[in-house]
Coordinates of C-alpha atoms in Angstrom, one line a residue:
Chain A
G1 CA -4.4 10.0 -13.8
D2 CA -6.1 8.2 -10.9
S3 CA -5.6 9.7 -7.5
V4 CA -6.7 9.5 -3.9
T5 CA -7.0 12.4 -1.4
Q6 CA -7.5 11.8 2.3
M7 CA -7.7 14.1 5.2
E8 CA -4.4 15.0 6.8
G9 CA -3.6 14.0 10.3
P10 CA -2.7 13.5 12.9
V11 CA -6.1 12.9 14.4
T12 CA -6.3 12.6 18.2
L13 CA -9.4 11.3 19.9
S14 CA -10.5 10.2 23.3
E15 CA -11.6 6.6 23.7
E16 CA -15.2 5.9 22.7
A17 CA -15.3 9.0 20.4
F18 CA -16.7 8.9 16.9
L19 CA -14.2 8.7 14.1
T20 CA -14.4 9.9 10.5
I21 CA -11.5 10.0 8.1
N22 CA -12.4 11.5 4.8
C23 CA -11.3 10.0 1.5
T24 CA -12.1 11.1 -2.1
Y25 CA -10.9 9.8 -5.3
T26 CA -10.4 10.5 -9.0
A27 CA -10.5 7.6 -11.4
T28 CA -11.6 6.5 -14.8
G29 CA -14.1 3.7 -14.9
Y30 CA -15.2 1.9 -11.8
P31 CA -12.4 1.3 -9.4
S32 CA -12.4 -0.8 -6.3
L33 CA -11.8 1.1 -3.0
F34 CA -9.9 0.0 0.0
W35 CA -8.9 1.1 3.5
Y36 CA -5.6 -0.3 4.8
V37 CA -4.3 0.0 8.3
Q38 CA -0.7 0.0 9.6
Y39 CA -0.4 -0.6 13.3
P40 CA 2.8 0.5 15.1
G41 CA 5.7 -1.8 14.1
E42 CA 3.5 -3.9 11.8
G43 CA 2.9 -4.2 8.1
L44 CA 0.0 -2.9 6.1
Q45 CA -3.2 -4.9 6.5
L46 CA -6.4 -4.7 4.5
L47 CA -9.1 -3.3 6.8
L48 CA -12.1 -3.2 4.4
K49 CA -13.0 -2.8 0.8
A50 CA -15.8 -2.1 -1.6
T51 CA -15.9 -3.1 -5.2
K52 CA -18.9 -1.2 -6.6
A53 CA -21.1 1.8 -6.0
D54 CA -23.2 1.8 -2.9
D55 CA -21.3 -1.2 -1.4
K56 CA -20.5 -0.9 2.2
G57 CA -17.3 -2.4 3.5
S58 CA -17.0 -3.2 7.2
N59 CA -14.6 -4.8 9.6
K60 CA -13.7 -4.5 13.3
G61 CA -16.4 -1.9 13.8
F62 CA -15.2 0.3 10.9
E63 CA -17.4 1.0 7.9
A64 CA -17.0 2.8 4.6
T65 CA -19.5 3.3 1.8
Y66 CA -18.6 3.6 -1.9
R67 CA -20.3 6.8 -3.0
K68 CA -19.9 7.2 -6.7
E69 CA -21.9 10.5 -6.8
T70 CA -19.5 12.2 -4.5
T71 CA -16.5 10.0 -5.4
S72 CA -15.9 9.3 -1.7
F73 CA -15.1 6.4 0.6
H74 CA -15.0 7.9 4.1
L75 CA -14.0 5.7 7.0
E76 CA -16.1 5.7 10.1
K77 CA -16.2 4.1 13.5
G78 CA -18.8 4.8 16.2
S79 CA -16.6 4.2 19.2
V80 CA -12.8 4.1 18.9
Q81 CA -10.5 2.2 21.2
V82 CA -6.9 2.8 22.2
S83 CA -6.0 -0.2 20.1
D84 CA -7.2 1.6 17.0
S85 CA -4.2 3.9 17.1
A86 CA -2.6 3.4 13.8
V87 CA -2.0 5.0 10.3
Y88 CA -5.0 4.5 7.9
F89 CA -4.6 4.6 4.2
C90 CA -7.3 4.9 1.6
A91 CA -6.5 3.3 -1.8
L92 CA -8.1 2.5 -5.1
S93 CA -7.5 -0.1 -7.8
N94 CA -8.6 0.5 -11.3
N95 CA -10.4 -2.6 -12.5
A96 CA -9.3 -2.1 -16.1
G97 CA -6.4 -4.2 -17.3
N98 CA -4.4 -6.9 -15.6
N99 CA -2.4 -4.7 -13.3
R100 CA -4.4 -4.0 -10.2
K101 CA -1.9 -1.8 -8.6
L102 CA -3.0 0.3 -5.7
I103 CA -3.1 4.1 -5.8
W104 CA -2.7 5.4 -2.3
G105 CA -3.7 8.4 -0.2
L106 CA -1.0 9.9 2.0
G107 CA -2.3 8.2 5.1
T108 CA -3.9 9.6 8.3
S109 CA -2.3 9.0 11.7
L110 CA -4.9 8.3 14.4
A111 CA -4.0 8.4 18.1
V112 CA -6.6 7.4 20.6
N113 CA -6.1 8.4 24.2
P114 CA -7.6 6.5 27.2
Chain B
G1 CA 0.5 -20.1 7.0
A2 CA 3.6 -18.0 6.3
G3 CA 3.0 -14.5 5.1
V4 CA 5.0 -12.4 2.7
S5 CA 8.6 -12.0 4.0
Q6 CA 11.2 -9.5 3.0
S7 CA 14.9 -9.2 3.6
P8 CA 16.8 -7.4 4.9
S9 CA 14.5 -5.5 7.3
N10 CA 16.9 -2.6 7.3
K11 CA 19.7 -1.6 4.9
V12 CA 22.1 1.2 5.3
T13 CA 24.3 1.9 2.3
E14 CA 26.5 4.6 0.9
K15 CA 25.6 6.8 -2.0
G16 CA 26.6 5.2 -5.3
K17 CA 26.5 1.6 -4.0
D18 CA 24.2 -1.1 -5.4
V19 CA 21.6 -2.8 -3.2
E20 CA 19.4 -5.9 -3.6
L21 CA 16.1 -6.3 -1.7
R22 CA 14.4 -9.6 -1.5
C23 CA 10.7 -10.6 -1.4
D24 CA 9.3 -14.1 -0.7
P25 CA 5.7 -14.1 -1.5
I26 CA 3.0 -16.3 -0.1
S27 CA 3.3 -19.8 -1.7
G28 CA 1.0 -20.1 -4.7
H29 CA 0.4 -16.4 -5.2
T30 CA 0.9 -15.5 -8.9
A31 CA 0.7 -11.7 -8.5
L32 CA 3.6 -9.8 -6.9
Y33 CA 3.9 -6.0 -6.5
W34 CA 6.6 -3.7 -5.3
Y35 CA 5.8 -0.4 -3.7
R36 CA 7.8 2.4 -2.2
Q37 CA 6.8 4.4 0.9
S38 CA 8.7 7.7 1.2
L39 CA 8.3 10.5 3.6
G40 CA 6.1 13.2 2.1
Q41 CA 5.4 11.1 -1.0
G42 CA 3.3 8.3 0.4
L43 CA 3.1 4.9 -1.2
E44 CA 3.8 4.5 -4.9
F45 CA 3.7 1.6 -7.2
L46 CA 7.0 0.4 -8.7
I47 CA 6.5 -2.9 -10.6
Y48 CA 4.1 -5.7 -11.0
F49 CA 4.6 -9.4 -11.9
Q50 CA 1.8 -11.7 -12.9
G51 CA 2.6 -15.4 -13.5
N52 CA 4.9 -15.8 -16.5
S53 CA 3.8 -12.5 -18.2
A54 CA 6.1 -9.7 -18.9
P55 CA 6.2 -7.4 -15.8
D56 CA 4.6 -4.0 -15.7
K57 CA 7.5 -1.7 -15.0
S58 CA 5.6 1.5 -15.4
G59 CA 6.2 2.7 -11.9
L60 CA 10.0 2.4 -11.8
P61 CA 11.4 5.9 -11.2
S62 CA 14.6 5.5 -13.2
D63 CA 16.7 3.0 -15.1
R64 CA 18.7 2.5 -11.9
F65 CA 15.8 0.4 -10.7
S66 CA 15.2 -3.1 -11.9
A67 CA 13.5 -6.2 -10.6
E68 CA 13.2 -9.9 -11.4
R69 CA 11.1 -12.7 -10.3
T70 CA 12.7 -16.2 -10.6
G71 CA 10.5 -19.3 -11.1
G72 CA 7.4 -17.3 -10.4
S73 CA 8.2 -17.0 -6.7
V74 CA 11.0 -15.0 -5.1
S75 CA 11.6 -11.5 -6.4
T76 CA 14.6 -9.2 -6.1
L77 CA 14.5 -5.5 -6.5
T78 CA 17.9 -4.0 -7.4
I79 CA 18.8 -0.4 -7.1
Q80 CA 22.1 0.6 -8.8
R81 CA 24.2 3.6 -7.9
T82 CA 21.9 4.5 -5.0
Q83 CA 21.0 8.1 -4.3
Q84 CA 19.8 9.8 -1.1
E85 CA 16.4 10.2 -2.6
D86 CA 16.1 6.4 -2.8
S87 CA 15.8 6.3 1.0
A88 CA 12.4 4.8 1.7
V89 CA 10.6 1.7 2.9
Y90 CA 10.3 -0.8 0.1
L91 CA 7.2 -2.9 0.4
C92 CA 6.3 -6.1 -1.4
A93 CA 2.8 -7.5 -1.8
S94 CA 1.5 -10.8 -3.3
G95 CA -1.9 -11.9 -4.3
Q96 CA -3.7 -14.9 -5.8
G97 CA -4.0 -13.1 -9.0
A98 CA -5.1 -9.8 -10.6
G99 CA -7.9 -8.4 -8.6
Y100 CA -7.4 -10.4 -5.5
E101 CA -6.4 -9.0 -2.1
Q102 CA -2.8 -7.9 -1.8
F103 CA -0.9 -9.2 1.3
F104 CA 2.0 -7.0 2.3
G105 CA 5.3 -7.9 3.7
P106 CA 6.9 -5.9 6.6
G107 CA 9.1 -3.9 4.2
T108 CA 12.8 -3.1 3.9
R109 CA 13.9 0.2 5.2
L110 CA 16.6 1.6 3.0
T111 CA 18.8 4.4 4.1
V112 CA 21.3 5.9 1.7
L113 CA 23.9 8.0 3.4

């Protein structure tokens, strides 16, 4: 079945450091790919998405490119801030059928120190 | 506008009791999903409602779990004879339809003693 694997945390960085969180997937067909973020004490929020190969999703300085050849959707940010401390989830949605349920990675906790 | 709301925010119950969890989706959203977030298991899909169609129950872990959606709006997730392994955060999400962004509620943290 479809699955998502993302790098385990926790990840601890200093402010202004470069961030990469790896995510790879297994899916039939052509899924849509997502990064969700969960800030402390808050609900899940969509951070960015890509719906087809070579698409780049971007938001709040974060980027991820849908790489079909490597089945990857790695999250990157050039300069992290303390306010980026959160748990990041990679997810996919298979576009076949009516149910677009999300299949999730286990999440990566990020702590950014000043 | 108002987002997805869930109640209660926290629920502590004893093993063997039944619990009901409520989700109020964003007005006008026809798609509604329930997920469960467990320690060590991550997030997993439970059930999906789309308009007046029959729900997709393929993610429900056992027949102790059921859900309904009345009038295409509010949804209730019921867990009968709760077990300790049911302890988790139960999340509800709604969307404008299949394939649209899913907006998540704050979740209900269920603890089964």
